[in-house]
Structure formats: C-alpha cells, structure tokens
PDB file of C-alpha atoms and ligand atoms in Angstrom:
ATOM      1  CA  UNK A  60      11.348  13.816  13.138  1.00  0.00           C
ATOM      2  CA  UNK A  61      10.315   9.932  13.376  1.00  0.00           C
ATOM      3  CA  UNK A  62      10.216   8.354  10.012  1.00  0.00           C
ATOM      4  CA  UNK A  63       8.372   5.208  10.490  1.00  0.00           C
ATOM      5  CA  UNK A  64       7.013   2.790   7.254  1.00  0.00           C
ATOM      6  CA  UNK A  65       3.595   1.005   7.227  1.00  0.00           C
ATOM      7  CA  UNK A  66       4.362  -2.998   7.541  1.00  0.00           C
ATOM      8  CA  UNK A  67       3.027  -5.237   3.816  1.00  0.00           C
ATOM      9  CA  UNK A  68       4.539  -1.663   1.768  1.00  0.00           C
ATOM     10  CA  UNK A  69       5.231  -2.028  -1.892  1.00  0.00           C
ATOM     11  CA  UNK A  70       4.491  -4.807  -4.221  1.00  0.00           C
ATOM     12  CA  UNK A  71       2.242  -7.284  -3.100  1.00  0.00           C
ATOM     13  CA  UNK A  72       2.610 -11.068  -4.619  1.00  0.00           C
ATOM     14  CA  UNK A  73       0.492 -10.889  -8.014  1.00  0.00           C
ATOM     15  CA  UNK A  74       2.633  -7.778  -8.719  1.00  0.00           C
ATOM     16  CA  UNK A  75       5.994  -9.213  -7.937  1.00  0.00           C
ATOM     17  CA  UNK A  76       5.146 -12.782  -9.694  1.00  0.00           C
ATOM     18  CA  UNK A  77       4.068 -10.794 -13.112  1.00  0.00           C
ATOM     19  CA  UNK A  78       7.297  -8.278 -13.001  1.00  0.00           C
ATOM     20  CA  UNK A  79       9.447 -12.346 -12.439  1.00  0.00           C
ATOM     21  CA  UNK A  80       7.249 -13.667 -15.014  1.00  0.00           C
ATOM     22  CA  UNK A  81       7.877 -10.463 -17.710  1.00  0.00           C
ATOM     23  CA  UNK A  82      11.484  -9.935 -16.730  1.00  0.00           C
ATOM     24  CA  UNK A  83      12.458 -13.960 -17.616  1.00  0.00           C
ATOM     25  CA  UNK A  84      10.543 -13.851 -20.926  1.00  0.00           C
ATOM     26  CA  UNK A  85      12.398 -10.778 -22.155  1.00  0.00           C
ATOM     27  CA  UNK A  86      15.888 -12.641 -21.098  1.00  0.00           C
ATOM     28  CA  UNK A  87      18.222 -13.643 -24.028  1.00  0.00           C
ATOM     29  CA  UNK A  88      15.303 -12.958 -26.683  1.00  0.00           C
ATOM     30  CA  UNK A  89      16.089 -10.571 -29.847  1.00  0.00           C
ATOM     31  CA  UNK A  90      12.447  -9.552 -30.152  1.00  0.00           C
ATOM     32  CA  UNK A  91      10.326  -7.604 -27.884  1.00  0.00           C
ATOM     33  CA  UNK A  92       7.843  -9.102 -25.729  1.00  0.00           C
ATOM     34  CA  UNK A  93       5.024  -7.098 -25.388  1.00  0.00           C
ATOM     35  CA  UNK A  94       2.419  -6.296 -22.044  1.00  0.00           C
ATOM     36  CA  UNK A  95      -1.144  -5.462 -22.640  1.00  0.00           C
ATOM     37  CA  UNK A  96      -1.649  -2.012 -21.038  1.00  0.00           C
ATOM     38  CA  UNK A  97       1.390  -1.460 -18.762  1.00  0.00           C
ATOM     39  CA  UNK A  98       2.630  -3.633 -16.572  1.00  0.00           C
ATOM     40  CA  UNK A  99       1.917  -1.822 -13.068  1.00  0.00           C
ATOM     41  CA  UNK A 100       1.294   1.407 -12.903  1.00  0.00           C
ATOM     42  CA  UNK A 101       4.406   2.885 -12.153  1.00  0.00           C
ATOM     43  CA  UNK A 102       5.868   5.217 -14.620  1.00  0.00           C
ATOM     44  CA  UNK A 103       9.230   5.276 -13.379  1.00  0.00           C
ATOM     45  CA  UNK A 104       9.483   1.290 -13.504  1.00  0.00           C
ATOM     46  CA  UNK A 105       7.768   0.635 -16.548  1.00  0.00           C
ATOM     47  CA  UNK A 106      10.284   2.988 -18.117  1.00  0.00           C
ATOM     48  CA  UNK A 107      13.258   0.262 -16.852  1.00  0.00           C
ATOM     49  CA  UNK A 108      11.265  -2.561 -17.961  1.00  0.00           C
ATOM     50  CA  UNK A 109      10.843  -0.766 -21.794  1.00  0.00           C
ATOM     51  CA  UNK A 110      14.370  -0.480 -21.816  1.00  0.00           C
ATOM     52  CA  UNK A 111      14.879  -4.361 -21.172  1.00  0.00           C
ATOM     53  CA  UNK A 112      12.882  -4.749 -24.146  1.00  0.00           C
ATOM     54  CA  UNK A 113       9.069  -5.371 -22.245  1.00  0.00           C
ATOM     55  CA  UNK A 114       6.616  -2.820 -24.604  1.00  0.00           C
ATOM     56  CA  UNK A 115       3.517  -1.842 -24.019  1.00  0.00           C
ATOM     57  CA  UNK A 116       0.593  -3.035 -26.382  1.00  0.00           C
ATOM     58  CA  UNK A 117      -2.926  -1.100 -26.042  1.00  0.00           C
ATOM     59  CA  UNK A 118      -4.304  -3.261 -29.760  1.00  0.00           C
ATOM     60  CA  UNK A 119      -4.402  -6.734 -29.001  1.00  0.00           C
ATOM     61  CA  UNK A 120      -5.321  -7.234 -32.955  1.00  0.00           C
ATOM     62  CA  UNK A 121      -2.019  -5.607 -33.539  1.00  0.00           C
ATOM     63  CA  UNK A 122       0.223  -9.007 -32.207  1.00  0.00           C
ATOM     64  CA  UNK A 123       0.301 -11.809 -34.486  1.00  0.00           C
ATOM     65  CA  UNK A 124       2.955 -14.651 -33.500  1.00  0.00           C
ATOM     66  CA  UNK A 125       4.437 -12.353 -30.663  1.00  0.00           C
ATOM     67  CA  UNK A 126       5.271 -12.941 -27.361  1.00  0.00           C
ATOM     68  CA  UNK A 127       2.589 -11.388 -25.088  1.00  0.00           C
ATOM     69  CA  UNK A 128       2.310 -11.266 -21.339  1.00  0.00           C
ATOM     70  CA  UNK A 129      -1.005 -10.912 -19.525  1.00  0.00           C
ATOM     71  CA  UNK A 130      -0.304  -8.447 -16.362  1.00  0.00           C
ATOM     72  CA  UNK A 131      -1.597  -9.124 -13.075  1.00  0.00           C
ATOM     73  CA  UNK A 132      -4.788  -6.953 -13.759  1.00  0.00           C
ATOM     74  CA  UNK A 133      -5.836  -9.391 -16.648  1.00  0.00           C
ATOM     75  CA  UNK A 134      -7.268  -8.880 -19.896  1.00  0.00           C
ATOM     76  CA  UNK A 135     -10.975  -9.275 -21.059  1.00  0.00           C
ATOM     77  CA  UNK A 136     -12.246 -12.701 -22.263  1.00  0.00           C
ATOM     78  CA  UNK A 137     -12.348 -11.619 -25.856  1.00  0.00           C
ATOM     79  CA  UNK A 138      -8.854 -10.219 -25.558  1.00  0.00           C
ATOM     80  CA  UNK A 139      -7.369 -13.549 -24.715  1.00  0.00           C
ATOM     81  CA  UNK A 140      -9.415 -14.984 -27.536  1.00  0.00           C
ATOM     82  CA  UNK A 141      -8.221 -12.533 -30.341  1.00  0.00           C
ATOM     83  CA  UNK A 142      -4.449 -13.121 -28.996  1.00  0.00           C
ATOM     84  CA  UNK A 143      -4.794 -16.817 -29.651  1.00  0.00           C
ATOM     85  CA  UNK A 144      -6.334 -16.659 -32.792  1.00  0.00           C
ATOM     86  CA  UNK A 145      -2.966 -14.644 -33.866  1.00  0.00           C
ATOM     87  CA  UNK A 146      -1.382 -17.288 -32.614  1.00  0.00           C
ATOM     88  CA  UNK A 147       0.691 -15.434 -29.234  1.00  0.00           C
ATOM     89  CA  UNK A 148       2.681 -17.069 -27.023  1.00  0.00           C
ATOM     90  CA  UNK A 149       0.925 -15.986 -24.345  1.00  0.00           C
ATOM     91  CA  UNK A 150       2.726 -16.046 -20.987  1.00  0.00           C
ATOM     92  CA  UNK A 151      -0.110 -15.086 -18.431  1.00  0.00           C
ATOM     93  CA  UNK A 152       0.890 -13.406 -15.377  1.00  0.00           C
ATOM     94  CA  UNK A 153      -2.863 -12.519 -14.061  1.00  0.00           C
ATOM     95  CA  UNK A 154      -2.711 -12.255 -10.551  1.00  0.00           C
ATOM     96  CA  UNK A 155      -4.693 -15.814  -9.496  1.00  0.00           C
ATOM     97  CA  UNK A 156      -6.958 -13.721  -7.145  1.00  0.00           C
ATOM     98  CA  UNK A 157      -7.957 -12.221  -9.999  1.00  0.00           C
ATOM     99  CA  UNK A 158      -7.950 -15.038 -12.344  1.00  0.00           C
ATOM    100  CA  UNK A 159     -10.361 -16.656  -9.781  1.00  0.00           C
ATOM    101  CA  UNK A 160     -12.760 -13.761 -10.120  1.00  0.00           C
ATOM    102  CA  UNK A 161     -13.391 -14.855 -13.251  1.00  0.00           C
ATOM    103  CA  UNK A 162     -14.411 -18.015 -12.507  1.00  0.00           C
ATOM    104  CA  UNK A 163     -16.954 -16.960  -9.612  1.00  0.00           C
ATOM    105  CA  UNK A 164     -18.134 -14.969 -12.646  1.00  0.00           C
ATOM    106  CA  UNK A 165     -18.679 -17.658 -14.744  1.00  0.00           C
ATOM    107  CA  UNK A 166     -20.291 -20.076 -12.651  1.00  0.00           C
ATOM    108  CA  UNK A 167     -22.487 -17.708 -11.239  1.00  0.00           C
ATOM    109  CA  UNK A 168     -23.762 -16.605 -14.623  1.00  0.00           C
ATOM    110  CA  UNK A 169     -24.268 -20.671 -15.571  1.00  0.00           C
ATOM    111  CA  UNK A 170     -26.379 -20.721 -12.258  1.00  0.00           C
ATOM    112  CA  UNK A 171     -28.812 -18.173 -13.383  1.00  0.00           C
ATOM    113  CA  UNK A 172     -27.834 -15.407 -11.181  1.00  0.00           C
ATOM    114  CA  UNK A 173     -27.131 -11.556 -12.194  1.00  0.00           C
ATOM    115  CA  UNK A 174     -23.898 -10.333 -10.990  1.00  0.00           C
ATOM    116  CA  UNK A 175     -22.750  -6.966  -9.679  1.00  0.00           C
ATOM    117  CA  UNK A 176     -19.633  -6.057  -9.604  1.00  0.00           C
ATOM    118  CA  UNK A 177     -18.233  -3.570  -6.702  1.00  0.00           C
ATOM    119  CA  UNK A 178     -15.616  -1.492  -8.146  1.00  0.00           C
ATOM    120  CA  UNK A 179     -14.183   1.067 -10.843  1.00  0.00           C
ATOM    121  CA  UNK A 180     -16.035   0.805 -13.861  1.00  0.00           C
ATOM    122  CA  UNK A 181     -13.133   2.291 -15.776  1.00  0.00           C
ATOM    123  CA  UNK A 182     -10.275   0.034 -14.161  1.00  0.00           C
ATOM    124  CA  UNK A 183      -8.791  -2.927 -16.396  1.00  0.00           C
ATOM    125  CA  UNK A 184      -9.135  -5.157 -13.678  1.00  0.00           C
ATOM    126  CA  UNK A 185     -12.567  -5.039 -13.708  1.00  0.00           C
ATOM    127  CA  UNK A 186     -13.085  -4.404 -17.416  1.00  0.00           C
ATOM    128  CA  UNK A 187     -11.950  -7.755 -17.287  1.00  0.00           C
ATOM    129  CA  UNK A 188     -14.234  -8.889 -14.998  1.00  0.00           C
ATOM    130  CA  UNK A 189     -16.941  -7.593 -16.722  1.00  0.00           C
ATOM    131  CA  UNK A 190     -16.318  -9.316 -19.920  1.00  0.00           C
ATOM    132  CA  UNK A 191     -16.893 -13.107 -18.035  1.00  0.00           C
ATOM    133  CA  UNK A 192     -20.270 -12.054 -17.198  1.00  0.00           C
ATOM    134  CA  UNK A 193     -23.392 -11.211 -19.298  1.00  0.00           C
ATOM    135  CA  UNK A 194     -25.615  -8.472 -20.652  1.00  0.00           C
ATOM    136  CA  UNK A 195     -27.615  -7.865 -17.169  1.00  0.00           C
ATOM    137  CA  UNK A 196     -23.645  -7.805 -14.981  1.00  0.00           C
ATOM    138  CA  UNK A 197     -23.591  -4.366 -13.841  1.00  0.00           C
ATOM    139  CA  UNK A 198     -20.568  -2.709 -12.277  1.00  0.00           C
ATOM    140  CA  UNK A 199     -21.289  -0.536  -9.264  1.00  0.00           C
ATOM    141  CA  UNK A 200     -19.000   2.161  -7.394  1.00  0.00           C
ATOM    142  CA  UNK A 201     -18.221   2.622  -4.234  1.00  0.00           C
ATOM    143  CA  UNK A 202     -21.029   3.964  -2.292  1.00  0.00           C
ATOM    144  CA  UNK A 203     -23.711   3.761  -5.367  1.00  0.00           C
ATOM    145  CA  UNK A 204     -26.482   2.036  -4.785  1.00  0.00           C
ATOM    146  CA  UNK A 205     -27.812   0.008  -7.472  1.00  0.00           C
ATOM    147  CA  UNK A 206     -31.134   0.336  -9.068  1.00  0.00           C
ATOM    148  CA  UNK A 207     -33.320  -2.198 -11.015  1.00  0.00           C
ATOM    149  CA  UNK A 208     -31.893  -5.678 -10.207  1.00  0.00           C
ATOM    150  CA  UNK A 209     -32.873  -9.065 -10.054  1.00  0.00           C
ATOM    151  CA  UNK A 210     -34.726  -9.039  -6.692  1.00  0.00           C
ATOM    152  CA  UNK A 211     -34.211 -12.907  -6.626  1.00  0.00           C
ATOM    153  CA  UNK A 212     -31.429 -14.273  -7.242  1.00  0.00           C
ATOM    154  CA  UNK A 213     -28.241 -11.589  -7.152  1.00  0.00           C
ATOM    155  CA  UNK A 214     -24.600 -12.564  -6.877  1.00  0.00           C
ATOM    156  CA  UNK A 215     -22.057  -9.460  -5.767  1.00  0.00           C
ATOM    157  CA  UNK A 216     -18.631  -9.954  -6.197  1.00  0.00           C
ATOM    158  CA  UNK A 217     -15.565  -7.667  -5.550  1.00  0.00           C
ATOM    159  CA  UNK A 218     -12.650  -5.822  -7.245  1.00  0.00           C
ATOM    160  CA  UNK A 219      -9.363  -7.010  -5.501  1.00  0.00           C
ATOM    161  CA  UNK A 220      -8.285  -3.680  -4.099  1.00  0.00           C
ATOM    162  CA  UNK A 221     -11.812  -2.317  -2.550  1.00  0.00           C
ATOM    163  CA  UNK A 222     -12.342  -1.504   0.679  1.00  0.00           C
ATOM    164  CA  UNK A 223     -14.653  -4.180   3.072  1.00  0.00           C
ATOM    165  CA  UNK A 224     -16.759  -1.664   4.568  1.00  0.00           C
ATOM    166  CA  UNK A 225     -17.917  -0.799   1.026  1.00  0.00           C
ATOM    167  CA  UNK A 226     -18.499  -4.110   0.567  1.00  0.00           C
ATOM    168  CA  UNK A 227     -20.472  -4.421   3.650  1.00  0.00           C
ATOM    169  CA  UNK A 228     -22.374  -1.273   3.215  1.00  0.00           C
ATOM    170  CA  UNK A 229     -23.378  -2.139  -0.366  1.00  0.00           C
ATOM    171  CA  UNK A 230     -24.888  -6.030   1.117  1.00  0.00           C
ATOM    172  CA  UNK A 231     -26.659  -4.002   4.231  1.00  0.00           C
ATOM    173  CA  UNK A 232     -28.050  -1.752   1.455  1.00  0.00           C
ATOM    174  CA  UNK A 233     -29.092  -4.309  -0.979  1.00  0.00           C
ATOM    175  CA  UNK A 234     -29.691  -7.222   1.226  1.00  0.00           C
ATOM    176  CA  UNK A 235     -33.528  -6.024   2.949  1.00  0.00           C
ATOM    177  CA  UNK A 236     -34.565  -6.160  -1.165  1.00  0.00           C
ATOM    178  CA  UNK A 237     -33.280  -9.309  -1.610  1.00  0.00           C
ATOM    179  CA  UNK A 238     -34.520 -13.126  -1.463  1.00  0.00           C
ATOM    180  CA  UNK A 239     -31.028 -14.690  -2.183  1.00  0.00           C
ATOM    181  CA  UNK A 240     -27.235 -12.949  -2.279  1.00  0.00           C
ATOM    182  CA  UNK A 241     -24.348 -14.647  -3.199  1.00  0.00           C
ATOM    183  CA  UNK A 242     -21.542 -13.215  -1.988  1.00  0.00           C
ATOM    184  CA  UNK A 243     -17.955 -13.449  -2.982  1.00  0.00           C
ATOM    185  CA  UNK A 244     -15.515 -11.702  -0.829  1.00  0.00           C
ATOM    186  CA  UNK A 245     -12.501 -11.299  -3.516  1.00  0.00           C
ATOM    187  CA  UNK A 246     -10.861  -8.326  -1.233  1.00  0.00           C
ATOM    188  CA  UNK A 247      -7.423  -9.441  -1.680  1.00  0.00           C
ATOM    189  CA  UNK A 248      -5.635  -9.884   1.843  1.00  0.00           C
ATOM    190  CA  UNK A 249      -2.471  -7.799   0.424  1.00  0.00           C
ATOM    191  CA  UNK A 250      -4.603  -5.073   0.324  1.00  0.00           C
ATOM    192  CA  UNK A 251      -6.252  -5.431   3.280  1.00  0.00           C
ATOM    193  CA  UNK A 252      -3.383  -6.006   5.258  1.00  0.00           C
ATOM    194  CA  UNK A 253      -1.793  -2.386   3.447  1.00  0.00           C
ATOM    195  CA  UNK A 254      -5.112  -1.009   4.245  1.00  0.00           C
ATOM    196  CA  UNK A 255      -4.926  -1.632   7.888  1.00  0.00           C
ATOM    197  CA  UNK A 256      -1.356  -1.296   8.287  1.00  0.00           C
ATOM    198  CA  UNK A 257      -1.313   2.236   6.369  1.00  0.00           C
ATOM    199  CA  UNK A 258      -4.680   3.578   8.513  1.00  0.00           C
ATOM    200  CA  UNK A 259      -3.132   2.580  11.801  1.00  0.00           C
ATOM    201  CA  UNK A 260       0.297   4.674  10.773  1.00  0.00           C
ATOM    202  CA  UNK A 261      -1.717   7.260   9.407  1.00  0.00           C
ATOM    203  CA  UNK A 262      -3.316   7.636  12.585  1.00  0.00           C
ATOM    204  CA  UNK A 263      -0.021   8.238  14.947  1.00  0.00           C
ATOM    205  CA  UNK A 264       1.601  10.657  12.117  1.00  0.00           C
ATOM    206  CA  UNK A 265       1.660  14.469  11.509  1.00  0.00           C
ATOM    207  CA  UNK A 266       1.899  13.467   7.813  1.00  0.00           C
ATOM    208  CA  UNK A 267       1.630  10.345   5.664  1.00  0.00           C
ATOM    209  CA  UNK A 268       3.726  10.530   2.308  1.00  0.00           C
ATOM    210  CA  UNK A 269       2.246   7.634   0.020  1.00  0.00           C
ATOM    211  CA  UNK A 270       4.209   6.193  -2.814  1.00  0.00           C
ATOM    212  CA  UNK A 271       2.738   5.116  -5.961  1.00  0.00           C
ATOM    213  CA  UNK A 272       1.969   5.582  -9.820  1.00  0.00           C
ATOM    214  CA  UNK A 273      -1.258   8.231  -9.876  1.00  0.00           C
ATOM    215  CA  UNK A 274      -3.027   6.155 -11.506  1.00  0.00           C
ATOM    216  CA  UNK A 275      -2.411   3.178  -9.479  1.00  0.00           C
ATOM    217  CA  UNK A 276      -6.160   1.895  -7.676  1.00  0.00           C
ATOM    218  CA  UNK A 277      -4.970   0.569  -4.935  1.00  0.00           C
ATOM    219  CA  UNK A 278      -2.596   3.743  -4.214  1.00  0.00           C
ATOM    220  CA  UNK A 279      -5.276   6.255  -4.528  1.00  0.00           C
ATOM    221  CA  UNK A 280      -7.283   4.070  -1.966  1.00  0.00           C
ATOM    222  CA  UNK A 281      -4.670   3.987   0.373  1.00  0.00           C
ATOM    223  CA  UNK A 282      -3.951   8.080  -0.354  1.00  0.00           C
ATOM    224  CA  UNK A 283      -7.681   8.749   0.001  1.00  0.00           C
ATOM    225  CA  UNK A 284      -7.875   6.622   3.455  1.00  0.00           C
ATOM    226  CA  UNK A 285      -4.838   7.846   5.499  1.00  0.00           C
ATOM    227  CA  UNK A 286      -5.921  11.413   4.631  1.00  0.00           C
ATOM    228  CA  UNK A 287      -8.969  10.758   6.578  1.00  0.00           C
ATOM    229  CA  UNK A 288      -6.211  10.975   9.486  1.00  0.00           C
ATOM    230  CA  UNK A 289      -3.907  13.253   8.847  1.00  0.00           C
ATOM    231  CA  UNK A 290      -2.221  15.552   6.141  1.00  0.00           C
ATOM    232  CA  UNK A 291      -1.691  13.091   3.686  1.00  0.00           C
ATOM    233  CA  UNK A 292       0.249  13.723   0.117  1.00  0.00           C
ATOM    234  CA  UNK A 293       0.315  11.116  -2.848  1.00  0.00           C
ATOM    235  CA  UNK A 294       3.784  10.974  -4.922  1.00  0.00           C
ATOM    236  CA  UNK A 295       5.516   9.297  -7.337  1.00  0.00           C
ATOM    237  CA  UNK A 296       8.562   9.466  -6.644  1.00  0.00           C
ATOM    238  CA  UNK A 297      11.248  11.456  -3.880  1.00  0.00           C
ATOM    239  CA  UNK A 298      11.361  14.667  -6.267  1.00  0.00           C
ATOM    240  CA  UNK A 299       7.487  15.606  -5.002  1.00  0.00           C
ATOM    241  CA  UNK A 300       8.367  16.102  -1.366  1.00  0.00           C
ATOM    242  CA  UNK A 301       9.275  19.450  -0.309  1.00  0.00           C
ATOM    243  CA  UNK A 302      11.253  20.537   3.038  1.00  0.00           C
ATOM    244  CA  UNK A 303       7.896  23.098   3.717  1.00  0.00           C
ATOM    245  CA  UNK A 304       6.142  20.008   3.538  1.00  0.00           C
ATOM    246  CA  UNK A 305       7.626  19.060   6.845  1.00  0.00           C
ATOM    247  CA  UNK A 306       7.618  21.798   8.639  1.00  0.00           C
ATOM    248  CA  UNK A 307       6.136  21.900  12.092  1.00  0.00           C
ATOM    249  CA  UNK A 308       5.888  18.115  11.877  1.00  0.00           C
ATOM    250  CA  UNK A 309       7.538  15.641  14.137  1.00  0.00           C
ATOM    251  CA  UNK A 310       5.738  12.237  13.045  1.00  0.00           C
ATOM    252  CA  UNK A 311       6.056  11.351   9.088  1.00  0.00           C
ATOM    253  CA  UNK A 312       4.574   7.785   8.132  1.00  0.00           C
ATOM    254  CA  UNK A 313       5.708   6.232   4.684  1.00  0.00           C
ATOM    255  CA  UNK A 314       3.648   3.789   2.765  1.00  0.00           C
ATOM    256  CA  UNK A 315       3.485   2.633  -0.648  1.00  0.00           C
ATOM    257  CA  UNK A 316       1.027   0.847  -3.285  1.00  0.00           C
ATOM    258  CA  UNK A 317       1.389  -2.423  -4.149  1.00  0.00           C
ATOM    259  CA  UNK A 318       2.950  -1.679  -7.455  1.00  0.00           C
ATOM    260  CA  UNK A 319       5.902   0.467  -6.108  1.00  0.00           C
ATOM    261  CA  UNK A 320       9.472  -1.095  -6.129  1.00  0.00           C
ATOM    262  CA  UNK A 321      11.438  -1.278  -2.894  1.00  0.00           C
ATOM    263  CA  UNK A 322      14.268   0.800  -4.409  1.00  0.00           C
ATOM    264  CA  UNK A 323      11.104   3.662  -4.900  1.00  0.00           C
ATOM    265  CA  UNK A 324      10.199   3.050  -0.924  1.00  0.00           C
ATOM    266  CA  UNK A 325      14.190   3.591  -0.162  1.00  0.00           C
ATOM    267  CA  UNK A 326      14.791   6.694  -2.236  1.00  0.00           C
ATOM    268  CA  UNK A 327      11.955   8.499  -0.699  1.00  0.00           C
ATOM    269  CA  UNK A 328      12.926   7.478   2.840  1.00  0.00           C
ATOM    270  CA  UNK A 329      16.229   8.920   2.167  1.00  0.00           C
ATOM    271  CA  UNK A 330      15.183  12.393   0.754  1.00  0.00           C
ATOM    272  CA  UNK A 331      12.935  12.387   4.372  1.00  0.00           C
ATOM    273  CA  UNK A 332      16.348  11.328   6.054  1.00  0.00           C
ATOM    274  CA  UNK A 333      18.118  14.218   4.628  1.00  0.00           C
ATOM    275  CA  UNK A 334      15.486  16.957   4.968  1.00  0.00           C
ATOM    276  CA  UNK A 335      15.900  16.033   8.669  1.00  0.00           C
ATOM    277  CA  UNK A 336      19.230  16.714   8.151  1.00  0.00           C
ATOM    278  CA  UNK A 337      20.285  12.919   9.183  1.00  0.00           C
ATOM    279  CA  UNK A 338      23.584  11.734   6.814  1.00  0.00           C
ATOM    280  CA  UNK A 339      23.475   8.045   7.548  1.00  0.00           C
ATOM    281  CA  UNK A 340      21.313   6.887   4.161  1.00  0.00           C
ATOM    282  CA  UNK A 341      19.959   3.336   3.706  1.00  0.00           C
ATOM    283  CA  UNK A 342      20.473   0.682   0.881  1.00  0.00           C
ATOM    284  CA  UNK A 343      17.655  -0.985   1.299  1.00  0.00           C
ATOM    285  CA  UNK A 344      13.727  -1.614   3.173  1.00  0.00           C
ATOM    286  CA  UNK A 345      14.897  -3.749   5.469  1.00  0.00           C
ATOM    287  CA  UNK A 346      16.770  -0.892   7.485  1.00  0.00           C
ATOM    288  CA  UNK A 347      14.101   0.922   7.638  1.00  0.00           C
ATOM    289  CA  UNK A 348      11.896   0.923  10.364  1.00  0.00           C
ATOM    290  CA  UNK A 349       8.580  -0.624  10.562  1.00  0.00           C
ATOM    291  CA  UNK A 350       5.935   0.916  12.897  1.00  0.00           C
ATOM    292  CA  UNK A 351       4.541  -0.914  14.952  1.00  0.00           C
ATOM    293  CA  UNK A 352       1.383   0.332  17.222  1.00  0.00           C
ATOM    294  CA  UNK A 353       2.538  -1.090  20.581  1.00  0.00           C
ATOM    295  CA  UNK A 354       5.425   1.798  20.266  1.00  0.00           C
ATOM    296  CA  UNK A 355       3.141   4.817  20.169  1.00  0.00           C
TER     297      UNK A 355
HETATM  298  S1  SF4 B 552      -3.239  -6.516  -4.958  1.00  0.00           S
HETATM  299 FE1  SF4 B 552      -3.813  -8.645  -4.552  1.00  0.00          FE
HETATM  300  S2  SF4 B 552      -5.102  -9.199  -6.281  1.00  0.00           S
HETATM  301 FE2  SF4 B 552      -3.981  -7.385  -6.916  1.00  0.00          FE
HETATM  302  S3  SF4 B 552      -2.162  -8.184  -7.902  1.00  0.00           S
HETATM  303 FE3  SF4 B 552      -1.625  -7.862  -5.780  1.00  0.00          FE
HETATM  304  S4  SF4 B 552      -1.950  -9.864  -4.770  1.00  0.00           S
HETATM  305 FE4  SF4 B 552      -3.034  -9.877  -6.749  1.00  0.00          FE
END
C-alpha cells in the first residue's frame, strides 16, 4: 500500500496557542485551573491535560476566584460576564478568528443590521456567537434557507470551520431578495487549507482514514467531504482501524482535524505501517510523507 498524509493535518494555530496557553497556567500551581467545556475535542488528550491538573467546568456560576481559561471556541458574552463578577482570573485563549467574529457581530448590530449566522446551531463556537448579537440574529445550517428576514439591510457572517460553497450558495440564495448584504467571510484559512488538502488526497485514495474527536466540527466536515470520494472512515484513535478495512486497497490517505495531536497522527500511521506488514515505525509527522498532487 501507499500511505500518504494530507499537508496543514492536526492542530491548526488557535488550537495549538490555547493547549500553550492552558498547559503554562497549570505549571507549578497547587490548584486546578479549570476550561469551560473541554478544551478540544479530543477525548484521548483532554484525558492528559486532566491529569496535569486542567478540569473541565460546564457551570460558569460554579468558579468564584479560580483560575479559568477560555478555549479557542469561546464562551458566550454573558459567560465572560458572570466569570468576572466571581472575580476569575481569566486567561483567554479564544482563537482571535473567533474573537473577531464577535466584533463583526457587534458592530453590525450597532449599525442596524440583522445578522445570520451560517453554522451549527448547537456548536459552542457559535453559541458564542450568537450571544454578541440580538433578538432578530438567527443561526442558519448548512443548506437551510432562511425565511422571514430583514429584506433591507442583512449582514451574514460565518462559523470558522464551514465550508465556502455553503457560504456562497446561502448569498446566491438570499442575495436576489435582498437590497443590501454584508458579508463577512470568517472561513478560517486553517480550515480551508485542510479542506482542500484532505479533498485532493481523498480523491487519489482507495480509502481516507480521518483522525479526530467525534464530536469535533471541523473533523466531521472533513469525514463527511472526503467520503464524497472515496471509502472514507472517521476514528479516534489507531484501535478503530481494522486489517479488513484494507483489504483490496492499495492507496490509504491520512488526515486529521485540527484538534488532533501529532503523536495521534503518528500512532495511526504506524498501525497502517504494520498492517502492511512494514517494521520500520516513525517517531514523529515529519517522517511521514506528505502527498502531494503533482505525484499521482
Ligand atoms: S480552526 Fe481556525 S478559527 Fe478554529 S481554532 Fe483553529 S485557527 Fe482558530
């Protein structure tokens, strides 16, 4: 078999700047810091990181003079409020392309105009969005088409992880209806670039194993798009993958979400390695290979 892994795999900057931020609070302190919600969402790591003494906090009301760290998803407005009124040290690792959602929020709401929000209406990420705008922000998914909005003055705005063409179809849909759109394109590059870099793989592979906590967005979007290629199966971690899994296949394409650790990408790559019966294991992602399109 070829093994090859999609170029921009595993955590993307926001991700890797809150697990820095979280791991040099907990350093040298006696009490527990605390994360609201988990960290990422990956099981395996957020186990390590409870073990270093980083918990997970679901009640914000519950912290009073604790050390609290804002994950890269971010929290809701009224969540940052309640965790300052307890008086939190609040170390806040939202990701800044999500931080700056907010703000296009905000100052679209102080200009008058209704906001809708593409995205998962159940996701933190855009809970938090949700909570900077106003009693008319709605939160559409992709491929829903919105009904009863402000025909005149609309502003549509983005989760980080969706995909562009949803973006695009939603503005071709609502756009003929309109008078004026704002439009903010808050598709973060990291996940475009893993998009496209997974899609291309995806389409010179037999199968596409994709690494990444199930309940991880931006892995299911990545899961659900090279499957529109090829067999494509969604793990957590090297234990899923079974040697029927491979058989008949000659072309296996690895990617990974943007919250899975390298050390996640490696052990996976190795359990391919030895179903193929290959003894030579790596140590870490740089040894394995990238694919690159020019080599098909
Ligand atoms: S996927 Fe993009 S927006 Fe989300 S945490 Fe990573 S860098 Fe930030």
């Amino acid at each position: 078999m070829t093994i090859r892994l999609a170029a921009s795999s595993g955590f993307c900057f926001g991700v890797r700047r809150a697990i820095q931020m979280a791991l040099s609070a907990a350093e040298g302190k006696n009490n527990d810091v605390y994360t609201i919600g988990e960290l990422i969402h990956n099981p395996q790591f957020v186990q390590e990181l409870t073990e270093k003494g980083i918990k997970i906090c679901n009640d914000v009301s519950s912290l009073r003079d604790s050390t609290v760290i804002i994950r890269s998803h971010g929290i809701t407005r009224q969540e940052l409020e309640t965790l300052i009124a307890n008086r939190n040290r609040i170390i806040d690792a939202t990701c800044p392309y999500v931080s700056r959602t907010h703000e296009f929020i905000k100052n679209a709401i102080d200009e008058n105009y209704d906001v809708i929000i593409l995205g998962d209406k159940n996701h933190p990420e855009v809970i938090g969005m949700l909570s900077y705008g106003n009693s008319s922000t709605k939160v559409v998914a992709p491929g829903e088409i919105p009904k009863d909005f402000n025909k005149k003055r609309l502003c549509l705005i983005s989760q980080t992880t969706q995909k562009i063409e949803d973006l695009n179809n939603l503005v071709c849909e609502i756009l003929p209806q309109l008078i004026e759109l704002k439009i903010f394109n808050t598709i973060c590059l990291a996940t475009t670039q893993r998009q496209i870099a997974s899609a291309k793989l995806a389409k010179h592979s037999d199968l596409m194993i994709v690494i990444g906590g199930k309940q991880s967005s931006n892995t299911k979007m990545l899961a659900s798009m090279c499957s529109k290629y090829c067999q494509t199966v969604h793990i957590e971690t090297e234990d899923e993958l079974t040697e029927e899994l491979f058989l008949g296949k000659q072309y296996i394409g690895i990617t990974a979400g943007a919250s899975t650790p390298e050390s996640r990408i490696v052990k996976v790559y190795n359990k391919v390695l030895k179903i193929n019966g290959e003894e030579d294991l790596v140590t870490s992602i740089q040894s394995i290979p990238l694919f690159k399109e020019e080599s098909c």
